[in-house]
Amino acid sequence: MSVFTIDEVKKTFTNGEVAEEVLKGVNLSLKEGEITALVGASGSGKSTLLTIAAGLQPASDGKIWFEGQNINLMNQEQIRKIRASKFGFIFQFAHLVPFLTVEEQLTLMLDVSETKLKRQEQQREIDNVLKLVEMDHRKNAYPSSLSGGEKQRVAIARAIIHKPKVLFADEPTASLDSKRSKDVMQLIQRLTKTLNITTLLVTHDEEMLAYADRVIKMSDGLVS
Amino acid sequence: MNIAWKEIKKNKVRFLILGSIIFLVSFLTFIISGLANGLSQDNAALIKDLPDGQFYMSTAADETYNLSKIESPIQDNMLNEKKDAVALSIQMGFLNDQNGKQQSVAFVASTDSKLFEHVKDGEVILDRSMKEKGIKVGDVLTNNQFSGKWIVKGFADDKKFSHAPVAFVNIENYKDMYRTDAMQLVFVPGEEKAQAAAGLQAFSKKEFLHTIPSYSAEQMSLNMIVWFLVVISGMLFAIFFYMMNVQKIGLYGILKAIGVKTSTLFKMMWTQMLFITVLALSLSVAFSQGFKMISPDGMPFHLTLETTLQLSVIFLVIGFIGATLSGVQIKKVEPLQAIQQGEV
């Protein structure tokens, strides 16, 4: 079942008098419980498409359908609410809050997503997710004491703690070595299946495509 | 979850430095303010400590109190009409102590009033600072213009005029010294609006203070110093909060990306600003009040708790405005930009 539809999305960046069309009318549907990987050369528009789909920047034209609503017509507050409660993000870097422990990173995300959990339920949820990403033994550690792979696992835990409908992963393994990249991708795959999340993944690394259910190639701002 | 507090707890040194700067700057302002008020008290405590009311001096004196002469019939008329009114004169002069050493004083003589020390013929009551100069109760003091002698009856607290200690003398002794029956001023306490009186000019307490030679110039300079300090401190606060926010732009972007409200980020910044500023100002208030207790007696230092609290509120408001203005960046920050900038 399609839960997320990108319909004729265009994006034009203007630099002075020069206008560059990065997305030229992209159509794409994401299915529940599937990992869709976007691949393509640098400048093909894959990261731009992901950030537009995630509500991090607006499209110049087109529609993005999610739960019956066109995200591209929503105001900032409406998009923020969806980002907080329905979307999860994994970036190239973990982007953890430096002054929060692993456990607090997840508490913050639960607070932000306004999940109405009692303290005990919240704690149980955090423990479960930390076990899932195998970081329960480091729950009181600060990001500065974690390795790159551990940070990315915490970032994944933060991205799924509030049970998002869609997970956006932009080059999640780019800053990791080969072994850790595989670990992270296996984890994303496992979580997508276990929690029935819809995942949109952008990657340069062809080895990571093995974990995707569907691979979409982009070139020159179009899905080919 | 209180992320503002979590950040303070984790980055203690950074917030300690910011708090120290607020403490030092506000402490400096309190001390300078204490010295400015001290000098102001030194110049005019005798008048400043009086209740609000109206001063009358002769129009011919051209707003110079020591040239004023209010003739006896006018003075008597005013004193009869106004129950609490008091006629007084102030003259700068010298007293010779028992060792023949001259002491500069401001002679003050007045009709009977609870607002001024009551002294009998041949007695003098001095400002307490004279005690530190070795003068004791019972000492005999003289003056070249006075035919008699004065016996020191006691000391009064904070009675200064034109940076000189006040010497309260009996009105008859004053008349003898200055060969005049006319007093310079009539003061009517509690009178808000001046009454029309022929040949007399009325001044509120504030207006009268400005007729004291050098008072206006001195106060203007001192107030200028204090307000410059307040403005500079405010700018410093704003700059430091700005620097802190600039350092956290990436973090704010990521927090916005995951869905944290901009208002939550502002609340986080205000909480931190309030916590640090209130703590630093409380320490400043305590230290400045402590300094008041240990400051040397000769140092003109006058700092009331009310003044420090008023300045503290001004600092809080300035800090709040500074932090809020610098927080405009929080509103502007784009999540995408922060994500693309790399690790925070």
Coordinates of C-alpha atoms in Angstrom, one line a residue:
Chain A
M1 CA 0.0 0.0 0.0
S2 CA 1.3 3.4 -1.0
V3 CA 1.6 5.7 2.1
F4 CA 3.6 8.5 0.5
T5 CA 3.3 9.9 -3.0
I6 CA 5.4 12.4 -4.8
D7 CA 3.5 13.9 -7.7
E8 CA 5.3 15.9 -10.5
V9 CA 7.6 17.6 -7.9
K10 CA 9.8 20.4 -9.3
K11 CA 12.5 22.4 -7.6
T12 CA 14.3 25.4 -9.1
F13 CA 17.1 27.2 -7.3
T14 CA 17.7 30.8 -8.3
N15 CA 21.2 32.3 -8.0
G16 CA 21.0 36.0 -9.1
E17 CA 19.5 35.9 -12.5
V18 CA 20.5 32.3 -13.1
A19 CA 17.7 29.7 -12.4
E20 CA 18.6 26.0 -12.2
E21 CA 15.9 23.4 -12.3
V22 CA 17.2 20.6 -10.0
L23 CA 14.0 18.5 -10.0
K24 CA 12.1 18.4 -13.3
G25 CA 8.8 16.7 -12.3
V26 CA 9.5 13.7 -10.2
N27 CA 6.9 11.0 -9.6
L28 CA 7.4 8.4 -6.9
S29 CA 5.3 6.3 -4.5
L30 CA 6.6 4.8 -1.3
K31 CA 5.1 1.6 0.0
E32 CA 4.6 0.6 3.6
G33 CA 7.3 -1.6 5.2
E34 CA 9.6 -1.1 2.2
I35 CA 13.0 0.5 1.8
T36 CA 13.1 2.6 -1.3
A37 CA 16.7 3.6 -2.2
L38 CA 17.4 6.6 -4.4
V39 CA 20.7 6.4 -6.3
G40 CA 22.3 8.6 -8.8
A41 CA 25.3 10.7 -9.5
S42 CA 26.1 13.8 -7.5
G43 CA 23.8 16.6 -8.6
S44 CA 21.1 14.3 -9.8
G45 CA 18.7 15.7 -7.3
K46 CA 18.3 12.8 -5.0
S47 CA 19.1 14.6 -1.7
T48 CA 17.0 17.6 -2.8
L49 CA 14.1 15.2 -3.4
L50 CA 14.5 13.6 0.0
T51 CA 14.6 16.9 1.9
I52 CA 11.6 18.2 0.0
A53 CA 9.7 14.9 0.8
A54 CA 10.7 15.3 4.4
G55 CA 9.3 18.8 4.6
L56 CA 12.7 20.4 5.2
Q57 CA 12.4 22.6 2.2
P58 CA 9.5 23.4 -0.1
A59 CA 9.0 22.2 -3.7
S60 CA 8.7 24.9 -6.4
D61 CA 5.8 23.0 -7.9
G62 CA 4.0 19.6 -7.5
K63 CA 2.3 17.7 -4.8
I64 CA 3.5 15.5 -1.9
W65 CA 0.7 13.4 -0.6
F66 CA 0.9 12.0 2.9
E67 CA -2.2 10.8 4.8
G68 CA -4.4 12.5 2.4
Q69 CA -2.8 15.9 2.7
N70 CA -0.5 17.8 0.3
I71 CA 2.6 18.6 2.4
N72 CA 3.6 21.2 -0.1
L73 CA 0.6 23.4 0.8
M74 CA 1.1 23.2 4.5
N75 CA 2.4 26.0 6.7
Q76 CA 5.6 25.8 8.7
E77 CA 3.8 24.7 11.9
Q78 CA 1.8 22.0 10.2
I79 CA 4.9 20.6 8.6
R80 CA 6.8 20.8 12.0
K81 CA 4.0 18.8 13.6
I82 CA 4.3 16.1 10.9
R83 CA 8.1 16.0 11.1
A84 CA 7.9 15.7 14.9
S85 CA 5.3 12.9 15.1
K86 CA 5.1 11.1 11.8
F87 CA 8.6 11.3 10.3
G88 CA 12.0 10.0 11.4
F89 CA 15.4 11.3 10.2
I90 CA 18.8 9.8 9.9
F91 CA 21.4 12.0 8.4
Q92 CA 24.9 11.5 7.2
F93 CA 26.2 12.6 10.6
A94 CA 24.4 11.5 13.7
H95 CA 23.7 15.1 14.8
L96 CA 23.0 14.2 18.4
V97 CA 22.5 16.9 21.0
P98 CA 25.9 17.1 22.6
F99 CA 24.7 17.8 26.2
L100 CA 22.2 15.0 26.4
T101 CA 22.9 11.4 27.3
V102 CA 21.8 8.6 24.9
E103 CA 18.7 8.0 27.0
E104 CA 17.9 11.8 27.1
Q105 CA 18.2 12.0 23.3
L106 CA 15.3 9.6 23.1
T107 CA 13.3 11.3 25.9
L108 CA 13.6 14.6 24.0
M109 CA 12.3 13.0 20.8
L110 CA 9.3 11.5 22.7
D111 CA 8.6 14.9 24.2
V112 CA 8.9 16.6 20.8
S113 CA 6.6 14.1 19.2
E114 CA 4.1 14.7 22.0
T115 CA 3.5 10.9 22.4
K116 CA 1.2 10.8 25.5
L117 CA 3.2 8.2 27.3
K118 CA 3.4 8.0 31.1
R119 CA 6.9 8.2 32.6
Q120 CA 7.1 4.4 33.1
E121 CA 5.9 3.6 29.6
Q122 CA 8.3 6.1 28.2
Q123 CA 11.2 4.5 30.1
R124 CA 10.1 1.0 28.8
E125 CA 9.9 2.3 25.3
I126 CA 13.4 3.8 25.5
D127 CA 14.8 0.6 27.0
N128 CA 13.2 -1.5 24.2
V129 CA 14.5 0.7 21.4
L130 CA 18.0 0.9 22.9
K131 CA 18.0 -2.9 23.1
L132 CA 16.9 -3.0 19.5
V133 CA 19.9 -0.9 18.4
E134 CA 22.1 -2.6 20.9
M135 CA 23.0 0.6 22.8
D136 CA 21.3 -0.2 26.1
H137 CA 24.7 -0.6 27.8
R138 CA 25.6 3.0 26.9
K139 CA 22.3 4.8 27.8
N140 CA 24.0 7.2 30.2
A141 CA 26.9 8.1 27.9
Y142 CA 27.2 11.5 26.2
P143 CA 27.8 11.7 22.4
S144 CA 31.4 12.8 23.0
S145 CA 32.2 9.4 24.4
L146 CA 30.6 7.3 21.6
S147 CA 32.2 6.0 18.4
G148 CA 30.9 7.0 15.0
G149 CA 29.0 3.7 14.6
E150 CA 27.5 4.0 18.1
K151 CA 26.4 7.6 17.4
Q152 CA 24.7 6.6 14.3
R153 CA 22.9 3.7 16.1
V154 CA 21.7 6.3 18.7
A155 CA 20.6 8.6 15.8
I156 CA 18.6 5.6 14.4
A157 CA 17.1 5.0 17.8
R158 CA 16.1 8.6 18.0
A159 CA 14.6 8.4 14.5
I160 CA 12.3 5.5 15.4
I161 CA 11.5 6.0 19.1
H162 CA 8.2 7.8 18.4
K163 CA 7.2 5.1 15.9
P164 CA 7.2 7.2 12.7
K165 CA 5.3 6.3 9.6
V166 CA 8.1 7.4 7.3
L167 CA 11.9 7.2 7.8
F168 CA 14.1 9.5 5.8
A169 CA 17.8 8.4 5.6
D170 CA 20.2 10.7 3.8
E171 CA 23.5 8.9 3.3
P172 CA 23.3 7.3 6.7
T173 CA 26.5 5.3 6.2
A174 CA 28.6 7.9 4.5
S175 CA 30.7 8.7 7.6
L176 CA 31.1 5.1 8.6
D177 CA 33.6 2.3 7.6
S178 CA 32.5 -0.7 5.6
K179 CA 31.7 -3.0 8.5
R180 CA 29.8 -0.3 10.5
S181 CA 27.9 0.7 7.3
K182 CA 26.7 -2.9 6.9
D183 CA 25.7 -3.0 10.6
V184 CA 23.7 0.2 10.3
M185 CA 22.0 -0.9 7.1
Q186 CA 21.0 -4.2 8.6
L187 CA 19.6 -2.4 11.5
I188 CA 17.6 0.0 9.3
Q189 CA 16.3 -3.0 7.3
R190 CA 15.4 -4.9 10.5
L191 CA 13.5 -1.9 11.9
T192 CA 11.7 -1.2 8.7
K193 CA 10.4 -4.7 8.6
T194 CA 9.7 -5.1 12.4
L195 CA 8.0 -1.7 12.9
N196 CA 6.5 -1.6 9.4
I197 CA 8.0 1.7 8.6
T198 CA 8.2 3.2 5.1
T199 CA 11.8 4.2 4.4
L200 CA 13.3 6.5 1.8
L201 CA 17.0 6.1 1.6
V202 CA 19.6 8.1 -0.3
T203 CA 22.9 6.5 -0.9
H204 CA 26.0 6.6 -3.0
D205 CA 27.2 3.3 -1.8
E206 CA 26.1 0.5 -4.2
E207 CA 26.8 -2.2 -1.6
M208 CA 24.0 -0.7 0.5
L209 CA 21.5 -1.3 -2.2
A210 CA 21.3 -4.9 -1.3
Y211 CA 19.3 -3.9 1.8
A212 CA 16.7 -2.0 -0.3
D213 CA 13.4 -3.4 -1.5
R214 CA 13.3 -1.0 -4.4
V215 CA 16.0 1.0 -6.1
I216 CA 15.1 4.2 -8.0
K217 CA 17.7 5.7 -10.1
M218 CA 17.8 9.5 -10.6
S219 CA 19.6 11.5 -13.2
D220 CA 19.3 15.1 -14.2
G221 CA 16.4 15.8 -11.9
L222 CA 14.3 12.9 -13.1
V223 CA 13.5 9.4 -12.0
S224 CA 14.6 7.1 -14.7
Chain B
M1 CA 12.4 17.5 29.7
N2 CA 14.2 20.7 30.6
I3 CA 16.9 20.9 28.0
A4 CA 18.0 24.4 29.1
W5 CA 19.0 23.0 32.5
K6 CA 20.6 19.9 30.9
E7 CA 22.8 22.2 28.8
I8 CA 23.9 24.3 31.8
K9 CA 24.7 21.1 33.8
K10 CA 26.8 19.7 31.0
N11 CA 28.5 23.0 30.0
K12 CA 29.2 24.3 33.4
V13 CA 32.4 26.2 32.5
R14 CA 30.8 28.0 29.6
F15 CA 27.9 29.2 31.7
L16 CA 30.2 30.0 34.6
I17 CA 32.2 32.3 32.4
L18 CA 29.1 34.0 31.2
G19 CA 27.8 34.3 34.7
S20 CA 31.1 35.7 35.9
I21 CA 31.0 38.4 33.3
I22 CA 27.5 39.4 34.3
F23 CA 28.5 39.3 37.9
L24 CA 31.7 41.4 37.4
V25 CA 30.0 44.0 35.2
S26 CA 26.9 44.4 37.5
F27 CA 29.1 44.5 40.6
L28 CA 31.2 47.2 39.0
T29 CA 28.0 49.2 38.2
F30 CA 26.7 48.8 41.7
I31 CA 30.0 50.0 43.2
I32 CA 30.2 53.0 40.9
S33 CA 26.6 53.7 41.6
G34 CA 27.3 53.5 45.4
L35 CA 30.2 55.9 45.0
A36 CA 28.1 58.3 42.9
N37 CA 25.3 58.2 45.4
G38 CA 27.9 58.5 48.2
L39 CA 29.3 61.7 46.6
S40 CA 25.8 63.0 46.1
Q41 CA 25.0 62.3 49.8
D42 CA 28.3 63.9 50.8
N43 CA 27.3 67.0 48.8
A44 CA 23.7 67.3 50.0
A45 CA 22.6 64.7 52.6
L46 CA 21.3 67.5 54.8
I47 CA 18.8 68.4 52.1
K48 CA 18.3 65.0 50.4
D49 CA 17.2 63.4 53.7
L50 CA 14.5 66.0 54.3
P51 CA 10.9 65.1 53.3
D52 CA 9.5 66.4 50.1
G53 CA 8.3 70.0 50.3
Q54 CA 8.9 73.6 49.1
F55 CA 11.9 75.8 49.8
Y56 CA 11.4 79.5 49.6
M57 CA 14.2 82.1 49.1
S58 CA 14.2 85.7 48.2
T59 CA 13.7 86.5 44.5
A60 CA 16.6 89.0 44.6
A61 CA 19.0 86.1 45.5
D62 CA 18.8 85.0 41.9
E63 CA 18.5 81.3 42.8
T64 CA 21.6 81.4 45.0
Y65 CA 20.6 80.4 48.5
N66 CA 23.5 82.0 50.4
L67 CA 22.5 85.4 48.9
S68 CA 18.9 85.0 50.0
K69 CA 17.5 87.1 52.9
I70 CA 14.0 86.6 54.1
E71 CA 13.0 89.5 56.3
S72 CA 11.6 88.8 59.7
P73 CA 8.0 89.9 59.1
I74 CA 7.7 87.7 56.0
Q75 CA 9.4 84.8 57.8
D76 CA 7.2 85.1 60.9
N77 CA 4.1 85.3 58.7
M78 CA 5.0 82.1 56.9
L79 CA 5.9 80.2 60.0
N80 CA 2.6 81.3 61.6
E81 CA 0.6 80.2 58.5
K82 CA 2.3 76.8 58.1
K83 CA 2.6 74.8 61.3
D84 CA 5.6 72.6 60.2
A85 CA 7.4 75.3 58.3
V86 CA 11.0 76.0 59.4
A87 CA 13.3 79.0 58.6
L88 CA 16.9 78.1 58.2
S89 CA 20.3 79.3 57.0
I90 CA 23.3 77.5 55.8
Q91 CA 26.8 79.1 55.6
M92 CA 30.1 77.5 54.9
G93 CA 32.7 78.3 57.5
F94 CA 35.4 77.1 59.9
L95 CA 35.5 75.8 63.5
N96 CA 38.7 76.0 65.6
D97 CA 39.2 72.9 67.7
Q98 CA 40.9 72.9 71.1
N99 CA 44.3 72.5 69.4
G100 CA 43.6 75.6 67.3
K101 CA 43.2 73.4 64.2
Q102 CA 40.7 74.7 61.7
Q103 CA 37.9 72.3 60.5
S104 CA 35.8 73.2 57.5
V105 CA 32.1 72.9 58.3
A106 CA 28.7 74.1 57.0
F107 CA 26.9 76.0 59.8
V108 CA 23.2 75.3 59.9
A109 CA 20.8 77.3 62.1
S110 CA 17.1 76.8 62.1
T111 CA 13.9 77.7 64.0
D112 CA 12.5 74.9 66.2
S113 CA 11.8 71.9 64.0
K114 CA 12.1 68.1 64.4
L115 CA 13.7 68.2 60.9
F116 CA 16.9 69.8 62.3
E117 CA 18.9 69.3 65.4
H118 CA 17.8 71.4 68.3
V119 CA 20.7 73.2 69.9
K120 CA 20.8 75.7 72.8
D121 CA 22.8 78.9 72.9
G122 CA 26.6 78.0 73.1
E123 CA 26.1 74.4 72.0
V124 CA 26.9 72.7 68.7
I125 CA 25.9 69.3 67.3
L126 CA 28.3 68.1 64.6
D127 CA 28.2 65.5 61.8
R128 CA 29.6 62.2 63.0
S129 CA 32.5 62.5 60.6
M130 CA 34.0 65.2 63.0
K131 CA 34.3 62.5 65.7
E132 CA 36.8 60.7 63.5
K133 CA 38.8 63.9 63.4
G134 CA 39.3 63.7 67.1
I135 CA 36.5 66.0 68.3
K136 CA 34.7 64.7 71.4
V137 CA 31.5 65.5 73.2
G138 CA 32.4 68.3 75.7
D139 CA 35.1 69.8 73.5
V140 CA 35.1 73.6 73.3
L141 CA 35.1 75.0 69.7
T142 CA 35.5 78.6 68.6
N143 CA 35.0 80.7 65.4
N144 CA 36.7 84.0 64.6
Q145 CA 33.3 85.6 63.7
F146 CA 31.6 84.3 66.9
S147 CA 32.1 86.2 70.1
G148 CA 31.3 83.2 72.3
K149 CA 32.3 79.5 72.4
W150 CA 30.5 76.3 71.6
I151 CA 30.5 73.1 73.6
V152 CA 30.1 70.0 71.5
K153 CA 26.8 68.5 72.6
G154 CA 26.7 65.5 70.4
F155 CA 27.0 64.1 66.9
A156 CA 24.4 63.5 64.1
D157 CA 24.5 60.8 61.4
D158 CA 24.9 61.7 57.7
K159 CA 24.6 65.4 58.0
K160 CA 26.7 66.8 55.1
F161 CA 26.4 69.8 52.9
S162 CA 28.7 70.7 50.0
H163 CA 31.1 68.0 51.0
A164 CA 31.5 69.5 54.5
P165 CA 30.2 68.2 57.8
V166 CA 27.3 70.1 59.2
A167 CA 27.6 72.1 62.4
F168 CA 24.2 72.8 63.9
V169 CA 24.3 76.0 65.9
N170 CA 21.7 78.0 67.8
I171 CA 19.9 80.6 65.7
E172 CA 21.0 83.4 68.0
N173 CA 24.7 82.4 67.7
Y174 CA 24.2 82.3 63.9
K175 CA 22.8 85.9 64.0
D176 CA 25.7 86.9 66.1
M177 CA 28.2 85.4 63.7
Y178 CA 26.7 86.8 60.5
R179 CA 25.4 90.0 61.8
T180 CA 21.9 89.5 60.4
D181 CA 18.4 88.9 61.6
A182 CA 17.2 87.5 58.3
M183 CA 17.2 83.8 57.6
Q184 CA 18.1 82.6 54.1
L185 CA 15.3 80.0 53.5
V186 CA 12.0 78.8 54.6
F187 CA 11.2 75.1 54.2
V188 CA 7.6 73.9 54.2
P189 CA 7.5 70.1 54.4
G190 CA 4.8 68.2 52.7
E191 CA 3.8 71.1 50.5
E192 CA 3.5 69.8 46.9
K193 CA 2.5 73.0 45.2
A194 CA 4.3 76.3 45.9
Q195 CA 2.3 79.1 47.4
A196 CA 2.6 82.6 45.9
A197 CA 4.5 84.8 48.2
A198 CA 5.7 88.4 47.4
G199 CA 9.4 88.7 46.9
L200 CA 10.0 84.9 47.3
Q201 CA 10.8 82.2 44.9
A202 CA 9.7 78.6 45.5
F203 CA 11.8 75.5 44.8
S204 CA 10.9 71.8 45.1
K205 CA 13.5 69.8 46.9
K206 CA 15.0 68.5 43.6
E207 CA 15.1 72.1 42.2
F208 CA 16.7 73.4 45.4
L209 CA 19.4 70.7 45.2
H210 CA 20.3 72.0 41.8
T211 CA 20.9 75.5 43.2
I212 CA 23.7 74.2 45.3
P213 CA 26.9 75.2 43.5
S214 CA 28.6 72.2 41.7
Y215 CA 25.8 69.8 42.6
S216 CA 24.2 69.7 39.1
A217 CA 27.6 69.3 37.3
E218 CA 28.8 66.7 39.7
Q219 CA 25.6 64.7 39.6
M220 CA 25.3 64.9 35.8
S221 CA 28.9 63.5 35.5
L222 CA 28.3 60.7 38.0
N223 CA 24.9 59.8 36.5
M224 CA 26.5 59.7 33.1
I225 CA 29.1 57.3 34.3
V226 CA 26.5 55.0 35.9
W227 CA 24.2 55.1 32.8
F228 CA 27.1 54.5 30.4
L229 CA 28.0 51.5 32.5
V230 CA 24.5 50.2 32.4
V231 CA 24.3 50.7 28.6
I232 CA 27.7 49.1 28.0
S233 CA 26.8 46.2 30.3
G234 CA 23.6 45.7 28.4
M235 CA 25.5 45.6 25.1
L236 CA 28.0 43.2 26.7
F237 CA 25.2 40.9 27.8
A238 CA 23.6 41.0 24.3
I239 CA 27.0 40.3 22.6
F240 CA 27.7 37.3 24.9
F241 CA 24.2 35.9 24.4
Y242 CA 24.7 36.5 20.7
M243 CA 28.0 34.6 20.7
M244 CA 26.4 31.8 22.5
N245 CA 23.6 31.6 20.1
V246 CA 25.9 31.7 17.1
Q247 CA 27.8 28.7 18.5
K248 CA 24.6 26.8 18.8
I249 CA 23.1 27.6 15.3
G250 CA 23.8 24.1 14.1
L251 CA 22.2 22.6 17.2
Y252 CA 19.1 24.8 16.8
G253 CA 18.9 23.7 13.2
I254 CA 19.0 20.0 14.1
L255 CA 16.5 20.5 16.9
K256 CA 14.2 22.3 14.5
A257 CA 14.6 19.5 11.9
I258 CA 13.4 16.8 14.3
G259 CA 10.4 19.0 15.1
V260 CA 11.3 21.1 18.2
K261 CA 9.2 24.3 18.2
T262 CA 11.0 27.6 17.7
S263 CA 9.1 28.8 20.8
T264 CA 10.7 25.9 22.8
L265 CA 14.1 27.1 21.7
F266 CA 13.4 30.6 22.8
K267 CA 12.1 29.4 26.1
M268 CA 15.4 27.4 26.5
M269 CA 17.4 30.5 25.8
W270 CA 15.3 32.7 28.1
T271 CA 15.5 30.1 30.9
Q272 CA 19.3 30.0 30.7
M273 CA 19.5 33.8 30.5
L274 CA 17.3 34.2 33.5
F275 CA 19.0 31.5 35.6
I276 CA 22.5 32.9 34.9
T277 CA 21.5 36.6 35.2
V278 CA 19.5 36.1 38.4
L279 CA 22.3 34.1 40.0
A280 CA 25.0 36.6 39.0
L281 CA 22.9 39.6 40.0
S282 CA 22.0 38.0 43.4
L283 CA 25.7 37.5 44.1
S284 CA 26.4 41.1 42.9
V285 CA 23.8 42.5 45.2
A286 CA 25.1 40.4 48.1
F287 CA 28.7 41.4 47.4
S288 CA 27.9 45.1 47.0
Q289 CA 25.9 45.2 50.2
G290 CA 28.9 43.4 51.9
F291 CA 31.2 46.0 50.4
K292 CA 29.0 48.7 51.9
M293 CA 29.7 47.2 55.4
I294 CA 33.5 46.9 55.0
S295 CA 34.1 50.1 53.0
P296 CA 36.3 52.6 54.8
D297 CA 34.3 55.2 56.9
G298 CA 35.9 58.1 55.0
M299 CA 34.8 56.7 51.6
P300 CA 31.6 58.4 50.4
F301 CA 29.7 55.2 49.6
H302 CA 25.9 55.1 49.7
L303 CA 24.1 52.1 48.2
T304 CA 20.7 51.2 49.3
L305 CA 19.2 47.8 48.6
E306 CA 16.4 49.6 46.7
T307 CA 19.0 51.1 44.3
T308 CA 20.7 47.7 43.7
L309 CA 17.4 46.0 43.1
Q310 CA 16.3 48.8 40.7
L311 CA 19.6 48.4 38.8
S312 CA 19.2 44.6 38.8
V313 CA 15.7 44.9 37.2
I314 CA 17.2 47.2 34.5
F315 CA 20.0 44.6 33.9
L316 CA 17.4 41.8 33.7
V317 CA 15.3 43.7 31.2
I318 CA 18.4 44.6 29.2
G319 CA 19.7 41.0 29.3
F320 CA 16.2 39.8 28.2
I321 CA 16.1 42.2 25.3
G322 CA 19.7 41.4 24.3
A323 CA 19.1 37.7 24.5
T324 CA 15.8 38.0 22.5
L325 CA 17.4 40.2 19.8
S326 CA 20.3 37.8 19.4
G327 CA 17.7 35.0 19.4
V328 CA 16.3 36.3 16.2
Q329 CA 18.9 33.9 14.6
I330 CA 17.0 31.0 16.1
K331 CA 13.9 32.0 14.1
K332 CA 16.0 32.4 11.0
V333 CA 18.0 29.2 11.2
E334 CA 17.1 26.7 8.5
P335 CA 17.2 23.0 9.6
L336 CA 18.5 22.0 6.2
Q337 CA 21.4 24.4 6.4
A338 CA 22.4 23.0 9.8
I339 CA 22.1 19.4 8.5
Q340 CA 24.4 20.2 5.5
Q341 CA 26.9 21.9 7.8
G342 CA 27.9 18.6 9.3
E343 CA 28.3 17.4 12.9
V344 CA 27.4 19.9 15.7

